[in-house]
Amino acid sequence: MQPKKHYFAHIPTIAIFIVFAMSAPLGVLLFILKSIDKNAEKEEKAAAQAQADYRSDLGPAPAQTAPRQETEPTYGHDVPTKEQKDAKERHKLLTTLCTIGGAVFLFAGFSTLFMDGADSMMEAFTAIAQMLGGGAALLTGLRMDRTRKLERLLDKIAGDRDNIPLDELFAAAGIDAAKGRAAVESAISHGYFGADAYIDNRTATLVVRGAAPQPPKQPEPKPAPEPADQYAALLQQLRQANDAIPDPVMTAKISRLEAVSARIFELAKQDPGKKAQLQKFMDYYLPTALKLLNTYASLPAQDVQGENIADAKKNIERSMDLLVTAFENQLDKLFQSDALDVSADVAALEGMLNMDGLTGSDFAK
Protein backbone atom coordinates (compact mmCIF):
# COMPACT_ATOMS: atom_id res chain seq x y z
CA MET A 1 0.00 0.00 0.00
CA GLN A 2 1.47 3.34 -1.10
CA PRO A 3 1.79 5.97 1.65
CA LYS A 4 -0.53 8.91 1.42
CA LYS A 5 0.90 12.15 0.05
CA HIS A 6 0.83 15.13 2.40
CA TYR A 7 1.17 18.17 0.19
CA PHE A 8 -0.03 20.78 2.67
CA ALA A 9 2.46 19.61 5.34
CA HIS A 10 5.41 20.58 3.13
CA ILE A 11 4.29 24.06 2.11
CA PRO A 12 7.06 26.50 3.20
CA THR A 13 6.03 28.84 5.97
CA ILE A 14 7.41 31.84 4.11
CA ALA A 15 5.10 31.01 1.22
CA ILE A 16 2.11 31.02 3.57
CA PHE A 17 3.12 34.45 4.91
CA ILE A 18 3.35 35.75 1.36
CA VAL A 19 -0.13 34.40 0.60
CA PHE A 20 -1.38 35.88 3.86
CA ALA A 21 -0.07 39.30 2.89
CA MET A 22 -2.12 39.10 -0.31
CA SER A 23 -5.21 37.46 1.22
CA ALA A 24 -5.57 37.08 4.97
CA PRO A 25 -8.39 34.45 4.90
CA LEU A 26 -6.47 32.30 2.43
CA GLY A 27 -3.33 32.55 4.52
CA VAL A 28 -5.23 31.48 7.66
CA LEU A 29 -6.72 28.55 5.79
CA LEU A 30 -3.28 27.43 4.59
CA PHE A 31 -1.90 27.65 8.14
CA ILE A 32 -4.72 25.43 9.42
CA LEU A 33 -4.43 22.91 6.59
CA LYS A 34 -0.66 22.66 6.98
CA SER A 35 -0.98 22.04 10.74
CA ILE A 36 -3.62 19.33 10.28
CA ASP A 37 -1.75 17.63 7.42
CA LYS A 38 1.53 17.73 9.33
CA ASN A 39 -0.03 16.09 12.39
CA ALA A 40 -1.59 13.41 10.19
CA GLU A 41 1.80 12.72 8.59
CA LYS A 42 3.45 12.34 12.00
CA GLU A 43 0.78 9.92 13.15
CA GLU A 44 1.13 7.80 10.04
CA LYS A 45 4.89 7.65 10.44
CA ALA A 46 4.53 6.65 14.09
CA ALA A 47 2.01 3.95 13.20
CA ALA A 48 4.27 2.61 10.44
CA GLN A 49 7.25 2.53 12.80
CA ALA A 50 5.22 0.73 15.46
CA GLN A 51 4.07 -1.85 12.90
CA ALA A 52 7.64 -2.38 11.71
CA ASP A 53 8.86 -2.88 15.29
CA TYR A 54 6.04 -5.31 15.92
CA ARG A 55 6.85 -7.40 12.84
CA SER A 56 10.57 -7.41 13.63
CA ASP A 57 9.78 -8.91 17.01
CA LEU A 58 7.69 -11.64 15.44
CA GLY A 59 10.32 -12.55 12.82
CA PRO A 60 9.83 -12.92 9.05
CA ALA A 61 6.27 -12.77 7.85
CA PRO A 62 4.92 -16.14 6.66
CA ALA A 63 4.09 -16.64 3.00
CA GLN A 64 0.46 -17.24 3.76
CA THR A 65 -1.49 -16.04 6.72
CA ALA A 66 -4.85 -17.05 8.01
CA PRO A 67 -7.75 -14.65 7.59
CA ARG A 68 -7.54 -11.95 10.22
CA GLN A 69 -10.21 -12.09 12.86
CA GLU A 70 -11.41 -8.94 14.51
CA THR A 71 -10.93 -8.94 18.24
CA GLU A 72 -12.04 -6.63 20.99
CA PRO A 73 -9.43 -3.99 21.92
CA THR A 74 -7.64 -4.61 25.17
CA TYR A 75 -6.90 -1.81 27.56
CA GLY A 76 -4.73 -1.56 30.61
CA HIS A 77 -1.76 0.30 32.07
CA ASP A 78 -0.74 3.13 29.70
CA VAL A 79 -3.20 1.81 27.09
CA PRO A 80 -6.01 4.37 26.72
CA THR A 81 -9.49 3.63 25.45
CA LYS A 82 -10.69 4.87 22.08
CA GLU A 83 -12.69 7.63 23.77
CA GLN A 84 -9.58 8.78 25.63
CA LYS A 85 -7.52 8.74 22.42
CA ASP A 86 -10.17 10.80 20.64
CA ALA A 87 -10.29 13.29 23.51
CA LYS A 88 -6.50 13.57 23.44
CA GLU A 89 -6.46 14.21 19.68
CA ARG A 90 -9.22 16.79 19.94
CA HIS A 91 -7.30 18.56 22.67
CA LYS A 92 -4.15 18.51 20.56
CA LEU A 93 -5.93 19.78 17.43
CA LEU A 94 -7.73 22.52 19.35
CA THR A 95 -4.43 23.61 20.88
CA THR A 96 -2.85 23.90 17.45
CA LEU A 97 -5.82 25.74 15.93
CA CYS A 98 -6.04 28.23 18.81
CA THR A 99 -2.32 28.93 18.76
CA ILE A 100 -1.92 29.35 15.01
CA GLY A 101 -5.28 30.97 14.36
CA GLY A 102 -4.87 33.34 17.30
CA ALA A 103 -1.41 34.40 16.12
CA VAL A 104 -2.66 34.95 12.57
CA PHE A 105 -5.67 37.05 13.56
CA LEU A 106 -3.62 39.00 16.09
CA PHE A 107 -1.03 39.81 13.43
CA ALA A 108 -3.72 40.63 10.87
CA GLY A 109 -5.50 43.05 13.19
CA PHE A 110 -2.22 44.66 14.28
CA SER A 111 -1.10 45.01 10.67
CA THR A 112 -4.37 46.58 9.57
CA LEU A 113 -4.56 49.00 12.49
CA PHE A 114 -0.95 50.13 12.92
CA MET A 115 0.97 49.24 9.76
CA ASP A 116 -1.43 49.74 6.84
CA GLY A 117 -3.76 52.12 8.60
CA ALA A 118 -7.50 51.71 8.75
CA ASP A 119 -9.40 53.57 6.04
CA SER A 120 -12.67 53.72 7.96
CA MET A 121 -14.12 53.41 11.42
CA MET A 122 -15.64 50.03 10.56
CA GLU A 123 -12.26 48.72 9.37
CA ALA A 124 -10.66 49.96 12.58
CA PHE A 125 -13.27 48.20 14.71
CA THR A 126 -12.76 45.02 12.67
CA ALA A 127 -9.01 45.21 13.22
CA ILE A 128 -9.48 45.73 16.96
CA ALA A 129 -11.86 42.75 17.11
CA GLN A 130 -9.29 40.64 15.25
CA MET A 131 -6.59 41.65 17.72
CA LEU A 132 -8.72 40.92 20.77
CA GLY A 133 -10.05 37.63 19.43
CA GLY A 134 -6.66 36.56 18.12
CA GLY A 135 -4.94 37.45 21.39
CA ALA A 136 -7.51 35.51 23.41
CA ALA A 137 -7.21 32.50 21.11
CA LEU A 138 -3.42 32.64 21.25
CA LEU A 139 -3.39 32.77 25.05
CA THR A 140 -5.86 29.86 25.16
CA GLY A 141 -3.70 27.81 22.83
CA LEU A 142 -0.55 28.52 24.84
CA ARG A 143 -2.31 27.59 28.06
CA MET A 144 -3.60 24.36 26.53
CA ASP A 145 -0.10 23.59 25.28
CA ARG A 146 1.29 24.03 28.81
CA THR A 147 -1.41 21.69 30.06
CA ARG A 148 -0.40 19.03 27.51
CA LYS A 149 3.25 19.34 28.56
CA LEU A 150 2.28 19.09 32.23
CA GLU A 151 0.18 15.97 31.54
CA ARG A 152 3.16 14.30 29.84
CA LEU A 153 5.39 15.27 32.78
CA LEU A 154 2.96 13.76 35.29
CA ASP A 155 2.84 10.58 33.21
CA LYS A 156 6.64 10.34 33.30
CA ILE A 157 6.71 10.88 37.06
CA ALA A 158 4.11 8.16 37.66
CA GLY A 159 6.13 5.76 35.51
CA ASP A 160 5.25 2.11 36.05
CA ARG A 161 3.95 2.54 39.58
CA ASP A 162 0.56 1.08 40.41
CA ASN A 163 -0.34 4.13 42.48
CA ILE A 164 1.28 7.32 43.72
CA PRO A 165 0.18 9.84 46.39
CA LEU A 166 -0.97 13.11 44.87
CA ASP A 167 1.23 15.14 47.22
CA GLU A 168 4.29 13.26 46.01
CA LEU A 169 3.23 13.67 42.38
CA PHE A 170 2.63 17.42 42.76
CA ALA A 171 5.91 17.94 44.63
CA ALA A 172 7.87 16.18 41.88
CA ALA A 173 6.17 18.28 39.21
CA GLY A 174 6.62 21.51 41.21
CA ILE A 175 2.96 22.55 41.16
CA ASP A 176 0.36 23.33 43.81
CA ALA A 177 -2.48 20.99 44.76
CA ALA A 178 -5.29 22.88 42.96
CA LYS A 179 -3.45 23.13 39.63
CA GLY A 180 -2.05 19.62 39.98
CA ARG A 181 -5.40 17.97 40.64
CA ALA A 182 -6.94 19.64 37.58
CA ALA A 183 -3.98 18.49 35.46
CA VAL A 184 -4.24 14.91 36.76
CA GLU A 185 -7.96 14.78 36.01
CA SER A 186 -7.29 16.13 32.50
CA ALA A 187 -4.49 13.59 31.97
CA ILE A 188 -6.81 10.76 33.07
CA SER A 189 -9.47 11.88 30.57
CA HIS A 190 -6.80 11.93 27.85
CA GLY A 191 -5.62 8.40 28.68
CA TYR A 192 -2.07 9.21 29.81
CA PHE A 193 -2.23 6.78 32.74
CA GLY A 194 -4.26 4.11 30.96
CA ALA A 195 -7.89 3.10 30.86
CA ASP A 196 -8.28 2.18 34.53
CA ALA A 197 -6.68 5.20 36.22
CA TYR A 198 -8.64 7.21 38.77
CA ILE A 199 -8.16 9.37 41.86
CA ASP A 200 -8.89 7.71 45.20
CA ASN A 201 -10.21 10.56 47.35
CA ARG A 202 -9.98 8.57 50.60
CA THR A 203 -6.19 8.47 50.45
CA ALA A 204 -5.57 11.33 47.93
CA THR A 205 -3.81 8.87 45.63
CA LEU A 206 -3.61 8.47 41.86
CA VAL A 207 -4.42 4.81 41.21
CA VAL A 208 -3.05 3.68 37.85
CA ARG A 209 -4.01 0.02 38.15
CA GLY A 210 -5.02 -2.47 40.79
CA ALA A 211 -6.70 -1.73 44.07
CA ALA A 212 -6.31 1.55 45.91
CA PRO A 213 -4.13 1.54 49.04
CA GLN A 214 -5.98 1.18 52.29
CA PRO A 215 -6.25 4.39 54.32
CA PRO A 216 -4.22 4.35 57.55
CA LYS A 217 -6.16 3.26 60.58
CA GLN A 218 -6.87 5.94 63.11
CA PRO A 219 -5.39 5.17 66.52
CA GLU A 220 -8.01 4.26 69.03
CA PRO A 221 -8.42 6.89 71.75
CA LYS A 222 -7.01 5.93 75.09
CA PRO A 223 -9.72 5.20 77.64
CA ALA A 224 -10.16 7.73 80.39
CA PRO A 225 -8.62 6.70 83.67
CA GLU A 226 -10.99 4.93 86.00
CA PRO A 227 -12.10 6.85 89.09
CA ALA A 228 -10.44 4.19 91.22
CA ASP A 229 -7.05 5.18 89.75
CA GLN A 230 -7.72 8.81 90.58
CA TYR A 231 -8.76 7.96 94.13
CA ALA A 232 -5.69 5.79 94.64
CA ALA A 233 -3.42 8.57 93.37
CA LEU A 234 -4.95 11.09 95.79
CA LEU A 235 -4.56 8.73 98.74
CA GLN A 236 -0.97 8.11 97.69
CA GLN A 237 -0.29 11.86 97.73
CA LEU A 238 -1.76 12.18 101.22
CA ARG A 239 0.42 9.30 102.41
CA GLN A 240 3.55 10.84 100.90
CA ALA A 241 2.83 14.20 102.54
CA ASN A 242 2.31 12.45 105.87
CA ASP A 243 5.64 10.62 105.52
CA ALA A 244 7.43 13.90 104.81
CA ILE A 245 6.13 15.60 108.00
CA PRO A 246 7.76 14.37 111.23
CA ASP A 247 5.53 16.30 113.64
CA PRO A 248 3.44 13.70 115.57
CA VAL A 249 0.42 16.00 116.01
CA MET A 250 0.29 16.83 112.32
CA THR A 251 0.84 13.17 111.45
CA ALA A 252 -2.22 12.14 113.47
CA LYS A 253 -4.40 14.74 111.77
CA ILE A 254 -3.16 13.79 108.31
CA SER A 255 -3.81 10.11 109.08
CA ARG A 256 -7.37 11.05 110.00
CA LEU A 257 -7.75 12.93 106.67
CA GLU A 258 -6.43 9.88 104.85
CA ALA A 259 -8.82 7.51 106.61
CA VAL A 260 -11.87 9.73 106.00
CA SER A 261 -10.88 10.26 102.35
CA ALA A 262 -10.51 6.51 101.84
CA ARG A 263 -14.00 5.97 103.24
CA ILE A 264 -15.40 8.73 100.96
CA PHE A 265 -13.78 7.17 97.90
CA GLU A 266 -15.08 3.74 98.82
CA LEU A 267 -18.65 5.04 99.02
CA ALA A 268 -18.24 6.84 95.68
CA LYS A 269 -17.12 3.62 94.02
CA GLN A 270 -19.97 1.64 95.53
CA ASP A 271 -22.63 4.18 94.57
CA PRO A 272 -21.76 6.21 91.43
CA GLY A 273 -24.76 8.41 92.14
CA LYS A 274 -22.82 10.03 95.01
CA LYS A 275 -20.12 11.40 92.69
CA ALA A 276 -22.14 14.55 92.02
CA GLN A 277 -22.00 15.39 95.76
CA LEU A 278 -18.20 15.22 95.67
CA GLN A 279 -17.65 17.82 92.95
CA LYS A 280 -16.40 20.65 95.20
CA PHE A 281 -14.63 18.22 97.50
CA MET A 282 -12.63 16.75 94.58
CA ASP A 283 -12.06 20.05 92.75
CA TYR A 284 -11.16 22.33 95.63
CA TYR A 285 -11.05 21.04 99.20
CA LEU A 286 -8.85 17.98 98.68
CA PRO A 287 -6.38 19.68 96.24
CA THR A 288 -6.10 22.66 98.61
CA ALA A 289 -5.39 20.35 101.55
CA LEU A 290 -2.64 18.59 99.56
CA LYS A 291 -1.14 21.94 98.57
CA LEU A 292 -1.01 23.11 102.19
CA LEU A 293 0.52 19.84 103.38
CA ASN A 294 3.19 19.88 100.67
CA THR A 295 4.03 23.48 101.55
CA TYR A 296 4.25 22.55 105.24
CA ALA A 297 6.60 19.67 104.41
CA SER A 298 8.90 21.97 102.41
CA LEU A 299 9.18 24.77 104.99
CA PRO A 300 11.72 23.06 107.30
CA ALA A 301 14.07 22.63 104.34
CA GLN A 302 14.49 26.42 103.93
CA ASP A 303 17.85 27.86 104.94
CA VAL A 304 16.24 30.66 106.94
CA GLN A 305 13.60 30.01 109.60
CA GLY A 306 12.18 33.52 109.90
CA GLU A 307 8.96 34.97 111.20
CA ASN A 308 7.08 34.50 107.92
CA ILE A 309 7.90 30.81 107.77
CA ALA A 310 6.85 30.34 111.39
CA ASP A 311 3.53 32.14 110.75
CA ALA A 312 2.90 30.00 107.70
CA LYS A 313 3.45 26.81 109.68
CA LYS A 314 1.09 27.96 112.43
CA ASN A 315 -1.63 28.88 109.93
CA ILE A 316 -1.40 25.44 108.29
CA GLU A 317 -1.43 23.65 111.65
CA ARG A 318 -4.51 25.64 112.67
CA SER A 319 -6.28 24.87 109.38
CA MET A 320 -5.81 21.11 109.87
CA ASP A 321 -8.56 20.98 112.50
CA LEU A 322 -10.94 22.71 110.07
CA LEU A 323 -9.98 20.30 107.30
CA VAL A 324 -10.55 17.23 109.48
CA THR A 325 -13.98 18.57 110.44
CA ALA A 326 -14.82 19.40 106.83
CA PHE A 327 -13.78 15.94 105.60
CA GLU A 328 -15.85 14.25 108.31
CA ASN A 329 -18.87 16.41 107.44
CA GLN A 330 -18.44 15.52 103.79
CA LEU A 331 -18.50 11.85 104.70
CA ASP A 332 -21.62 12.39 106.82
CA LYS A 333 -23.36 14.20 103.92
CA LEU A 334 -22.89 11.15 101.77
CA PHE A 335 -25.14 9.27 104.18
CA GLN A 336 -27.83 11.97 104.09
CA SER A 337 -29.89 10.32 101.37
CA ASP A 338 -29.41 6.95 103.07
CA ALA A 339 -30.66 8.43 106.34
CA LEU A 340 -33.74 9.83 104.61
CA ASP A 341 -34.44 6.45 103.08
CA VAL A 342 -34.07 4.80 106.47
CA SER A 343 -36.46 7.31 108.08
CA ALA A 344 -39.00 6.73 105.32
CA ASP A 345 -38.69 2.95 105.68
CA VAL A 346 -39.08 3.12 109.46
CA ALA A 347 -42.14 5.42 109.21
CA ALA A 348 -43.74 3.10 106.65
CA LEU A 349 -42.97 0.08 108.84
CA GLU A 350 -44.47 1.67 111.96
CA GLY A 351 -47.59 2.65 110.04
CA MET A 352 -48.14 -0.87 108.75
CA LEU A 353 -47.52 -2.38 112.19
CA ASN A 354 -50.10 -0.03 113.72
CA MET A 355 -52.63 -0.88 111.01
CA ASP A 356 -52.13 -4.61 111.55
CA GLY A 357 -52.29 -4.32 115.31
CA LEU A 358 -48.78 -5.63 115.78
CA THR A 359 -47.47 -2.84 118.01
CA GLY A 360 -46.55 -3.36 121.67
CA SER A 361 -49.83 -1.91 123.07
CA ASP A 362 -51.94 -4.58 121.34
CA PHE A 363 -49.84 -7.38 122.75
CA ALA A 364 -50.32 -6.07 126.26
CA LYS A 365 -54.15 -6.50 126.15
JSON list of N, CA, C and O in Angstrom, two decimals, residues 1-6 44:
[
{"chain": "A", "resi": 1, "resn": "MET", "atom": "N", "xyz": [0.85, -1.20, 0.00]},
{"chain": "A", "resi": 1, "resn": "MET", "atom": "CA", "xyz": [0.00, 0.00, 0.00]},
{"chain": "A", "resi": 1, "resn": "MET", "atom": "C", "xyz": [0.89, 1.25, 0.00]},
{"chain": "A", "resi": 1, "resn": "MET", "atom": "O", "xyz": [1.79, 1.37, 0.82]},
{"chain": "A", "resi": 2, "resn": "GLN", "atom": "N", "xyz": [0.67, 2.13, -0.98]},
{"chain": "A", "resi": 2, "resn": "GLN", "atom": "CA", "xyz": [1.47, 3.34, -1.10]},
{"chain": "A", "resi": 2, "resn": "GLN", "atom": "C", "xyz": [1.10, 4.32, 0.02]},
{"chain": "A", "resi": 2, "resn": "GLN", "atom": "O", "xyz": [-0.08, 4.50, 0.33]},
{"chain": "A", "resi": 3, "resn": "PRO", "atom": "N", "xyz": [2.11, 4.99, 0.61]},
{"chain": "A", "resi": 3, "resn": "PRO", "atom": "CA", "xyz": [1.79, 5.97, 1.65]},
{"chain": "A", "resi": 3, "resn": "PRO", "atom": "C", "xyz": [1.09, 7.18, 1.05]},
{"chain": "A", "resi": 3, "resn": "PRO", "atom": "O", "xyz": [1.30, 7.55, -0.10]},
{"chain": "A", "resi": 4, "resn": "LYS", "atom": "N", "xyz": [0.25, 7.76, 1.85]},
{"chain": "A", "resi": 4, "resn": "LYS", "atom": "CA", "xyz": [-0.53, 8.91, 1.42]},
{"chain": "A", "resi": 4, "resn": "LYS", "atom": "C", "xyz": [0.37, 10.13, 1.29]},
{"chain": "A", "resi": 4, "resn": "LYS", "atom": "O", "xyz": [1.25, 10.37, 2.12]},
{"chain": "A", "resi": 5, "resn": "LYS", "atom": "N", "xyz": [0.13, 10.93, 0.25]},
{"chain": "A", "resi": 5, "resn": "LYS", "atom": "CA", "xyz": [0.90, 12.15, 0.05]},
{"chain": "A", "resi": 5, "resn": "LYS", "atom": "C", "xyz": [0.33, 13.27, 0.92]},
{"chain": "A", "resi": 5, "resn": "LYS", "atom": "O", "xyz": [-0.89, 13.46, 1.00]},
{"chain": "A", "resi": 6, "resn": "HIS", "atom": "N", "xyz": [1.23, 14.02, 1.53]},
{"chain": "A", "resi": 6, "resn": "HIS", "atom": "CA", "xyz": [0.83, 15.13, 2.40]},
{"chain": "A", "resi": 6, "resn": "HIS", "atom": "C", "xyz": [1.41, 16.42, 1.80]},
{"chain": "A", "resi": 6, "resn": "HIS", "atom": "O", "xyz": [2.50, 16.85, 2.17]},
{"chain": "A", "resi": 44, "resn": "GLU", "atom": "N", "xyz": [0.94, 8.93, 10.94]},
{"chain": "A", "resi": 44, "resn": "GLU", "atom": "CA", "xyz": [1.13, 7.80, 10.04]},
{"chain": "A", "resi": 44, "resn": "GLU", "atom": "C", "xyz": [2.55, 7.24, 10.15]},
{"chain": "A", "resi": 44, "resn": "GLU", "atom": "O", "xyz": [2.75, 6.02, 10.11]}
]
